[in-house]
Short mmCIF file of N, CA and C in Angstrom, two decimals:
data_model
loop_
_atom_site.label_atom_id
_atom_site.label_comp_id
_atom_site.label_asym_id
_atom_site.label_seq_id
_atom_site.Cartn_x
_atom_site.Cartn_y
_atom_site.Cartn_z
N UNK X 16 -134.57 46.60 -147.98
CA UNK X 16 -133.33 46.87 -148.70
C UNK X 16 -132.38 47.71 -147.86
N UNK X 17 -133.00 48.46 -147.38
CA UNK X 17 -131.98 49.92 -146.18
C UNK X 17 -131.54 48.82 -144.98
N UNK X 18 -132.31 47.83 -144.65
CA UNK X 18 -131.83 47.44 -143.31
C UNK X 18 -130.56 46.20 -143.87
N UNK X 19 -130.63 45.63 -144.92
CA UNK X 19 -129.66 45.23 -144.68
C UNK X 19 -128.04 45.78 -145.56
N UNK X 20 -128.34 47.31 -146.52
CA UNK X 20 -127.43 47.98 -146.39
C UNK X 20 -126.84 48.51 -145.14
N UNK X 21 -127.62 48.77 -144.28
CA UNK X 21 -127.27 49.28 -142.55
C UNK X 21 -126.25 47.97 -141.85
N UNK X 22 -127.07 46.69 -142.30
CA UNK X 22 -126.21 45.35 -141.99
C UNK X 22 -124.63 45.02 -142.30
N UNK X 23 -124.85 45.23 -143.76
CA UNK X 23 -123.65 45.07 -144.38
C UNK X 23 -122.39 46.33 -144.08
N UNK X 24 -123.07 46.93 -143.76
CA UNK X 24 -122.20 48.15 -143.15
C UNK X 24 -122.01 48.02 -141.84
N UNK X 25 -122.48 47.54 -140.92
CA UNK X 25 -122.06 47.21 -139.99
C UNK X 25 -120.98 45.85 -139.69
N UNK X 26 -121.00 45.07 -140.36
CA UNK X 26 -120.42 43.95 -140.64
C UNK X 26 -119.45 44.24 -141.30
N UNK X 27 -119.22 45.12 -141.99
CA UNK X 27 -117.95 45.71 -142.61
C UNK X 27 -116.96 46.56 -141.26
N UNK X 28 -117.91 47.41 -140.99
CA UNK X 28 -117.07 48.01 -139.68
C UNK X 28 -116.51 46.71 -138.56
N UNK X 29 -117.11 46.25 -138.29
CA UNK X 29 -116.69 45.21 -137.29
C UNK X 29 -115.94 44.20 -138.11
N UNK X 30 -115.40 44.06 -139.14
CA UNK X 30 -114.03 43.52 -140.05
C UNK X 30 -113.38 44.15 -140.14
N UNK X 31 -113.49 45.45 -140.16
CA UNK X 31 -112.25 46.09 -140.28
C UNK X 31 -111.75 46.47 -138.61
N UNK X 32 -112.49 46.92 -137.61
CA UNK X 32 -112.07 47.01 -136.26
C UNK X 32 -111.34 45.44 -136.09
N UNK X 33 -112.24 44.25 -136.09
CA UNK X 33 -110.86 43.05 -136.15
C UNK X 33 -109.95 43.19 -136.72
N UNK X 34 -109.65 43.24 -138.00
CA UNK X 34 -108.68 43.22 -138.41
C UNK X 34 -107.86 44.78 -137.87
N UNK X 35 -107.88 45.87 -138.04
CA UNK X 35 -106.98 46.69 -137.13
C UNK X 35 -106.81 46.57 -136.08
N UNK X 36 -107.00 45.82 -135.22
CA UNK X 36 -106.77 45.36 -133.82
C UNK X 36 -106.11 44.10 -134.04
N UNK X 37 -105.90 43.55 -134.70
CA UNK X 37 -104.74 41.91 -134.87
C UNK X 37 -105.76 41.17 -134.71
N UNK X 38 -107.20 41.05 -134.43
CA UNK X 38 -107.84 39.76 -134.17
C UNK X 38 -107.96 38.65 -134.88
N UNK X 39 -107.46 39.11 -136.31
CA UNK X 39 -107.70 37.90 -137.61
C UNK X 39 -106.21 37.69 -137.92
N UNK X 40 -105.00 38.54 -137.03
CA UNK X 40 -103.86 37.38 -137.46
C UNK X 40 -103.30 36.39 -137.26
N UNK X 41 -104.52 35.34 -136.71
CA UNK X 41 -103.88 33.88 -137.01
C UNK X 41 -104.15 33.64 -137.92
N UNK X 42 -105.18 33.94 -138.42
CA UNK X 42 -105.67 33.33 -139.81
C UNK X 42 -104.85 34.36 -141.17
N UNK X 43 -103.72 35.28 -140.65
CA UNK X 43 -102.92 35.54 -141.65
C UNK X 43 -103.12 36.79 -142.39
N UNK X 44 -104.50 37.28 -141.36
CA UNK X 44 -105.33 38.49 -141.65
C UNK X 44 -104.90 39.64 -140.75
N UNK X 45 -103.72 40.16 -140.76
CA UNK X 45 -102.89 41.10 -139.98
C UNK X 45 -103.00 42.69 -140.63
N UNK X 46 -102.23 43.54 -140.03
CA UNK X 46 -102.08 44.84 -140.38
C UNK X 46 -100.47 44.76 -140.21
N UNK X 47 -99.69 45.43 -140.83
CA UNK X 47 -98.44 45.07 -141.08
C UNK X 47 -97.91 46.23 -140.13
N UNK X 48 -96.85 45.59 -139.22
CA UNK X 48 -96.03 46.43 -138.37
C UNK X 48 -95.90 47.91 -138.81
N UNK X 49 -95.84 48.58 -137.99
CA UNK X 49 -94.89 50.08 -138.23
C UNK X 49 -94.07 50.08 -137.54
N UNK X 50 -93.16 49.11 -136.93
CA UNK X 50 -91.72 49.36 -136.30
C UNK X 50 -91.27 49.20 -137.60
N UNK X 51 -89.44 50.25 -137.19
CA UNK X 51 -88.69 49.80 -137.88
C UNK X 51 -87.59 49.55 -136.74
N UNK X 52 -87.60 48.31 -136.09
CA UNK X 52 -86.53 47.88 -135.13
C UNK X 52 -85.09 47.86 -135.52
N UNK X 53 -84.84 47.92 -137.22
CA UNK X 53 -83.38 47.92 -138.04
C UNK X 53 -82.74 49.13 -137.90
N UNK X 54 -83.62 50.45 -137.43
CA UNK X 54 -83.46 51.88 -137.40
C UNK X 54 -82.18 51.93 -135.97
N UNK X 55 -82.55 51.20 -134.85
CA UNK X 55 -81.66 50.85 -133.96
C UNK X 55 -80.49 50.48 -133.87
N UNK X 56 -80.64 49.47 -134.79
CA UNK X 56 -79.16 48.64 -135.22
C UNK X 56 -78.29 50.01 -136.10
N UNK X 57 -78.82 50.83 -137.12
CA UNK X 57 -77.98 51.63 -138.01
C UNK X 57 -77.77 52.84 -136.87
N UNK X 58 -77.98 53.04 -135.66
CA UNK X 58 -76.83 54.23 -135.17
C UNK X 58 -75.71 54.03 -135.24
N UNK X 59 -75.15 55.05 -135.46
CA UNK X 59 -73.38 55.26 -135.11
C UNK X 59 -73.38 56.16 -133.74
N UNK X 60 -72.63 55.58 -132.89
CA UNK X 60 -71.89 55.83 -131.71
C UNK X 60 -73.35 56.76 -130.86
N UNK X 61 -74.52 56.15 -130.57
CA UNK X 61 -75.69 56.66 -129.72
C UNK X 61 -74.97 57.06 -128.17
N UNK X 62 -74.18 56.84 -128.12
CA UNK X 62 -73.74 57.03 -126.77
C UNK X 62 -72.90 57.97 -126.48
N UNK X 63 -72.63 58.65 -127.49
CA UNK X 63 -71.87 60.19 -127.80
C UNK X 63 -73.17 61.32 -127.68
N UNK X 64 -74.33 60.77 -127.86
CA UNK X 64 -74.97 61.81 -127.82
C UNK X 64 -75.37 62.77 -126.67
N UNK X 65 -75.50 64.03 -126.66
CA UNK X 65 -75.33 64.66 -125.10
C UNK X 65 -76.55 65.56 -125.58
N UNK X 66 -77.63 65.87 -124.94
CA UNK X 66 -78.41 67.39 -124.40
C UNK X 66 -78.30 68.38 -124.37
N UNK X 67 -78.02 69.38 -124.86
CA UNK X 67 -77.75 70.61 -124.35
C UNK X 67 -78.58 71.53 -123.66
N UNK X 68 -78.55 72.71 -123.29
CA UNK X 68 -79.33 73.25 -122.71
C UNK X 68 -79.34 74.97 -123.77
N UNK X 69 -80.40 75.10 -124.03
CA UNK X 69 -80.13 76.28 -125.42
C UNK X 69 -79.88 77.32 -124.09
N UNK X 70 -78.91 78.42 -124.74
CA UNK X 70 -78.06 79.25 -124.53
C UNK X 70 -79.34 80.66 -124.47
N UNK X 71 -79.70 80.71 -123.47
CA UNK X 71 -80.95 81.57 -122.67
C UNK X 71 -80.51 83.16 -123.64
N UNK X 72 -78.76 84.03 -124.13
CA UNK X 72 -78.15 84.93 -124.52
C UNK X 72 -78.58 84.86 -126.36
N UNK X 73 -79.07 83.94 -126.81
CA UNK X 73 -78.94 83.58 -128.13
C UNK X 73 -80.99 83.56 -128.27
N UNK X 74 -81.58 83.19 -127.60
CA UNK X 74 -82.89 82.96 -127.60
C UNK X 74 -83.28 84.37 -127.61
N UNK X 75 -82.99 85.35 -126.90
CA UNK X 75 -84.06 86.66 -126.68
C UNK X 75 -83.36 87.49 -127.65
N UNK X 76 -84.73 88.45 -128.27
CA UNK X 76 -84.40 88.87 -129.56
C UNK X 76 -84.35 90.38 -129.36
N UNK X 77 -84.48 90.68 -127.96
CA UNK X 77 -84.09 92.25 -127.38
C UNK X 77 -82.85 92.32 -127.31
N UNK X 78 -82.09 93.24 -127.13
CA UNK X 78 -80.62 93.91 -127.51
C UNK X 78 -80.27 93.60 -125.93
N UNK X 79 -78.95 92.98 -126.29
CA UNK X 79 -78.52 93.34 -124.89
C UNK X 79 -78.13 94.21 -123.94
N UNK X 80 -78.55 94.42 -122.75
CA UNK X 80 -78.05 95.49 -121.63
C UNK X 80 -76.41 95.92 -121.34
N UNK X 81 -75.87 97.12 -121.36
CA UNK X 81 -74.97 97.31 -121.23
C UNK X 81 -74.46 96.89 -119.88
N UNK X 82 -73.51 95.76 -119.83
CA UNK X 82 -73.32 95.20 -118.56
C UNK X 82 -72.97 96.51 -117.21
N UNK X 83 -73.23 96.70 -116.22
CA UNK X 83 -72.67 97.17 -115.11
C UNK X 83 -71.60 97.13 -114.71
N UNK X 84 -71.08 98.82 -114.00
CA UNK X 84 -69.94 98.41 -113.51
C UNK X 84 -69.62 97.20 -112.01
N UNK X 85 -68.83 96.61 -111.80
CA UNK X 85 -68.59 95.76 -111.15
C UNK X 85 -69.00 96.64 -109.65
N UNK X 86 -69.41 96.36 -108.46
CA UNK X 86 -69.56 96.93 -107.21
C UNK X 86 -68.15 96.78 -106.44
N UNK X 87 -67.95 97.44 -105.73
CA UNK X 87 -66.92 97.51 -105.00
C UNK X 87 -66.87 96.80 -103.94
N UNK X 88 -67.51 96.16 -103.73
CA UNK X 88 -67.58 94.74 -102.44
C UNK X 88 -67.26 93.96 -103.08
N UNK X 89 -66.77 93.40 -103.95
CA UNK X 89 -66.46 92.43 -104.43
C UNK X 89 -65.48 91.71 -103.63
N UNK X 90 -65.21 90.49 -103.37
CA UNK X 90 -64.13 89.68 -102.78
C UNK X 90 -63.14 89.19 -103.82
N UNK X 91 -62.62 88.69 -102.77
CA UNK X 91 -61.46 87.99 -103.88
C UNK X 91 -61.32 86.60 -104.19
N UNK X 92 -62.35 86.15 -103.88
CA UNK X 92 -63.02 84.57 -103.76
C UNK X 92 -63.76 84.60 -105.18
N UNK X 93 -64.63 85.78 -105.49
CA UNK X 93 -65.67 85.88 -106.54
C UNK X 93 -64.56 86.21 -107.58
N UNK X 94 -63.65 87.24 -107.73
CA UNK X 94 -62.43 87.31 -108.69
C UNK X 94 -61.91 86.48 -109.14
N UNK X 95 -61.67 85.14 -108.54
CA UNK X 95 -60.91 84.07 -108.96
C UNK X 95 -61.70 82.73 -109.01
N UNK X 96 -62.88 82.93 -109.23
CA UNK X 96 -63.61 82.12 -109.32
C UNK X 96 -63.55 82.19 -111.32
N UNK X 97 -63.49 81.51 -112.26
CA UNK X 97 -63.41 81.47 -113.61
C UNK X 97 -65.29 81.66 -113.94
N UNK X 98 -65.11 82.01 -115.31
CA UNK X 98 -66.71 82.25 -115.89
C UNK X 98 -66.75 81.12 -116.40
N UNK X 99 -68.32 80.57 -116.23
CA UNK X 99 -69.00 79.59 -117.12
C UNK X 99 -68.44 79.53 -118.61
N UNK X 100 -68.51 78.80 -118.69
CA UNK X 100 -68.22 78.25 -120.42
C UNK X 100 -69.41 78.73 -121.18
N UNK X 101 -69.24 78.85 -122.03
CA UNK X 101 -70.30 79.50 -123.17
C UNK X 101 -70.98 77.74 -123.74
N UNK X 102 -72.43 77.66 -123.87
CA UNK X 102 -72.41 76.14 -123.96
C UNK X 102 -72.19 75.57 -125.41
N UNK X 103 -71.84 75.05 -125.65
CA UNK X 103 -71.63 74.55 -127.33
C UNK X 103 -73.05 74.42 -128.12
N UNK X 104 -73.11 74.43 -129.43
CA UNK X 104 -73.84 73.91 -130.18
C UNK X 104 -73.25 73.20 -131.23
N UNK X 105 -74.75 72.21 -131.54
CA UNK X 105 -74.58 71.48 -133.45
C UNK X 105 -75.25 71.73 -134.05
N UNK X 106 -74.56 72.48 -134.95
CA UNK X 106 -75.32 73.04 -136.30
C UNK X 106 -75.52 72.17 -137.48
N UNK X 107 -76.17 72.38 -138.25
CA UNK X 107 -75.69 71.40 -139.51
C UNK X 107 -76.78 72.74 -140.64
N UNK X 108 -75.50 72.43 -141.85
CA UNK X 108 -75.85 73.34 -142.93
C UNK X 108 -76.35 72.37 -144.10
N UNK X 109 -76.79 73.17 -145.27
CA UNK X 109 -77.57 72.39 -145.73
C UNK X 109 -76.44 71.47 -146.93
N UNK X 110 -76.85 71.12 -148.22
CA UNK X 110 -76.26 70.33 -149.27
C UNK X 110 -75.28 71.24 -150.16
N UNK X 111 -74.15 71.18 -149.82
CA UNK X 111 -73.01 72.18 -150.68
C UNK X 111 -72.69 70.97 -152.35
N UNK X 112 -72.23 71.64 -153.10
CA UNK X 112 -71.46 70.99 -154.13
C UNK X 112 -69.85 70.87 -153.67
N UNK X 113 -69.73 70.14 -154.87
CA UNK X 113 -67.95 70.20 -154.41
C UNK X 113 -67.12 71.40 -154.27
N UNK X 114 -67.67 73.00 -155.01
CA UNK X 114 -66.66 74.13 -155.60
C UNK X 114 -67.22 74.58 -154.15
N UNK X 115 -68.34 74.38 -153.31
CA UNK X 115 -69.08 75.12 -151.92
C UNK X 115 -68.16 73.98 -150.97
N UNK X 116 -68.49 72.95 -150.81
CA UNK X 116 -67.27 72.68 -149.67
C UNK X 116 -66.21 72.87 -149.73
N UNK X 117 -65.39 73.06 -150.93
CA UNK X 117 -64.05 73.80 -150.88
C UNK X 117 -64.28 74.16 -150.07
N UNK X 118 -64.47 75.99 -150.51
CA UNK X 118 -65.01 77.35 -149.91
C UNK X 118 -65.02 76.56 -148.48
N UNK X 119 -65.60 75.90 -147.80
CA UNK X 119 -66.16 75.72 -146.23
C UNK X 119 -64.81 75.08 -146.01
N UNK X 120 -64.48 74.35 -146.14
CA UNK X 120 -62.86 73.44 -145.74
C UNK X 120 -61.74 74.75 -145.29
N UNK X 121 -61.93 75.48 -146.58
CA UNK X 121 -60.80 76.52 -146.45
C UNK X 121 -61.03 77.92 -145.36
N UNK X 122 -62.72 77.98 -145.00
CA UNK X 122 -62.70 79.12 -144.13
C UNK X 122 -62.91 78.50 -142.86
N UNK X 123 -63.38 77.09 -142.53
CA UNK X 123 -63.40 76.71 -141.47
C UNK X 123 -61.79 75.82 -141.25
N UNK X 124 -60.74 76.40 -142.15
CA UNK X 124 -59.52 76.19 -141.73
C UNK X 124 -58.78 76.59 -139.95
N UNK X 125 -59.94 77.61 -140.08
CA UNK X 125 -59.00 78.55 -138.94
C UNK X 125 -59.67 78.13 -137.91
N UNK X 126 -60.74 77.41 -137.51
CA UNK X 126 -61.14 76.66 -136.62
C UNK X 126 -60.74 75.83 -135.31
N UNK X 127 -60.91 75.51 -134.36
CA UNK X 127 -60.06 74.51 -133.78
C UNK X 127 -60.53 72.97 -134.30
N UNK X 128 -59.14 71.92 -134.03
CA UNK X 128 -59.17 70.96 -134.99
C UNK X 128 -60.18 70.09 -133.99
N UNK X 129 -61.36 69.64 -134.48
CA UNK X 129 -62.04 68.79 -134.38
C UNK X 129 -63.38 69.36 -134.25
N UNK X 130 -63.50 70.90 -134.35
CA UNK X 130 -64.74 71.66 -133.87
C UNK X 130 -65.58 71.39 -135.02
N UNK X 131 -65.17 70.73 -136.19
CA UNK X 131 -66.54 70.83 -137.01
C UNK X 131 -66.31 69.65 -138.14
N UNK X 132 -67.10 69.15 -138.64
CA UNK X 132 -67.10 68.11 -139.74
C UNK X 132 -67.83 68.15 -140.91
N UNK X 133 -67.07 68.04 -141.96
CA UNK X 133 -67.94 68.13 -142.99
C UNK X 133 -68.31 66.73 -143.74
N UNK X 134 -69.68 66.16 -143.59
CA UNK X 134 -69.68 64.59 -143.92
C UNK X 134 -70.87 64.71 -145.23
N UNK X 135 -70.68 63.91 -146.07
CA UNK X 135 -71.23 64.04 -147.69
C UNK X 135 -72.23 63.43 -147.36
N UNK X 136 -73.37 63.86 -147.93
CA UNK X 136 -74.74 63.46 -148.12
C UNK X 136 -75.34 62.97 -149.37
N UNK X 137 -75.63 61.91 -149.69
CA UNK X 137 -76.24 61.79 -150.80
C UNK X 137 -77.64 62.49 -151.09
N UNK X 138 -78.05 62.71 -151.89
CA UNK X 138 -78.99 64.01 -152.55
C UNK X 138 -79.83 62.77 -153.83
N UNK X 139 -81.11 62.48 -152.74
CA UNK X 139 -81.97 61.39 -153.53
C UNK X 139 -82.56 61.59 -154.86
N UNK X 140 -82.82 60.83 -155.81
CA UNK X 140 -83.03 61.28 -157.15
C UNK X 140 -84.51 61.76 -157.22
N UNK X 141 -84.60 62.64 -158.49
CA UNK X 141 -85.88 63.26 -158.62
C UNK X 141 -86.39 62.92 -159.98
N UNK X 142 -87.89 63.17 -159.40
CA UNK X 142 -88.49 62.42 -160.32
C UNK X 142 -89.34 63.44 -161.06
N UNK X 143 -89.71 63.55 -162.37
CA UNK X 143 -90.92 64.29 -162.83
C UNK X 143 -91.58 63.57 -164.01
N UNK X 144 -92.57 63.62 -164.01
CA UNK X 144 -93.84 63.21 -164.99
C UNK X 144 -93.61 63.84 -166.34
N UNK X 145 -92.94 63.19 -167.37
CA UNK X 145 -92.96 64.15 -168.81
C UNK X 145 -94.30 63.71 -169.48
N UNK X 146 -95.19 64.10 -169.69
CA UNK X 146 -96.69 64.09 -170.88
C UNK X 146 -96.30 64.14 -172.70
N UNK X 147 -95.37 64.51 -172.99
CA UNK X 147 -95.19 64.56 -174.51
C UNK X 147 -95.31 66.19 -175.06
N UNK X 148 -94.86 65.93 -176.21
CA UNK X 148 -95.97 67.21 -177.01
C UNK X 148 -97.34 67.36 -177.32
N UNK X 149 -97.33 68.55 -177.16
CA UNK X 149 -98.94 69.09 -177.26
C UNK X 149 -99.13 69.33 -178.78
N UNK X 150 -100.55 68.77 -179.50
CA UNK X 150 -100.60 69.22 -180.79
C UNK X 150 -100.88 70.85 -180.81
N UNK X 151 -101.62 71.41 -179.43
CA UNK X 151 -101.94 73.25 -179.77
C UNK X 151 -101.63 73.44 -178.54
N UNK X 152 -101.93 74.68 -178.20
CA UNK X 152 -101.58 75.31 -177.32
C UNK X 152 -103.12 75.33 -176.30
N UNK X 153 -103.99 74.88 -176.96
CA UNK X 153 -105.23 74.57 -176.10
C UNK X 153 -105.12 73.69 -175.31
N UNK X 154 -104.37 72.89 -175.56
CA UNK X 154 -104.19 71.44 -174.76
C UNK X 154 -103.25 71.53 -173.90
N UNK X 155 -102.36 72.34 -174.15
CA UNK X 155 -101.32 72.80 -173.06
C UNK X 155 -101.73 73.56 -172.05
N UNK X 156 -102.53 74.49 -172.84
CA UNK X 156 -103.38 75.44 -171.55
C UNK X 156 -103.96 74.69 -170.25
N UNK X 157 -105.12 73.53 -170.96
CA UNK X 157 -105.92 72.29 -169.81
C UNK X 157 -104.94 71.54 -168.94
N UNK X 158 -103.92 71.51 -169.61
CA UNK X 158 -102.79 70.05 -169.02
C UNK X 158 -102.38 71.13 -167.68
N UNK X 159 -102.10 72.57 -167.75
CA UNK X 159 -101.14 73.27 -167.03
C UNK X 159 -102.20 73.80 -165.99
N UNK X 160 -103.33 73.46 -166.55
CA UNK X 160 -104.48 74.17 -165.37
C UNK X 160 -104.49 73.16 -164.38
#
């Protein structure tokens, strides 16, 4: 009786290794893709997208050093040379209502024009399990445990 529970269990494993490996989908006996190749097609503008490099001044959580005075060798090559740009970031905040994006429209008024966007998100529906009324409070107690 044990040896051919040991059988049937082995014969089970080796159906299921075929079949998770594609060996039975000609016969229609497949494991169903996990691409979603349609995910490709729905970008907007992938070719806008850029890298940044995080801002080394924003990462360390020690106080900054009071800069130095400048040395007196300085040239006049290094004077007129301009400072690095500070590097940009994209932030994104979370789900405002309509009376909260006001509020954001009107303080990110003072902004420069194109530095920020505010684009609406739909907010997926929720779901919860209602059970009914309870005839006592005993039964409410079990349900809530």
């Amino acid at each position: 009786m044990l040896r051919l529970v040991v059988i049937v269990l082995l014969l089970a494993n080796a159906g299921y290794f075929a079949w998770s490996q594609g060996h039975l989908r000609q016969w229609g006996y497949g494991p169903q893709e996990q691409a979603e190749p349609q995910r490709m097609n729905q970008q907007i503008r992938p070719e806008t997208l850029q890298i940044l490099r995080v801002n080394p001044g924003k990462v360390s959580a020690a106080p900054a050093a009071t800069p130095s005075p400048p040395a007196a060798t300085t040239t006049t090559a290094d004077a007129s040379t301009p400072a690095p740009a500070e590097a940009a970031e994209c932030l994104q905040a979370g789900v405002f209502d309509e009376r909260q994006a006001d509020a954001l429209r009107t303080a990110a008024a003072g902004l420069p024009q194109g530095s920020w966007v505010l684009e609406p998100t739909p907010v997926p529906g929720r779901w919860m399990v209602y059970m009914g009324r309870f005839d006592d409070m005993d039964t409410l107690d079990k349900k809530r445990a």
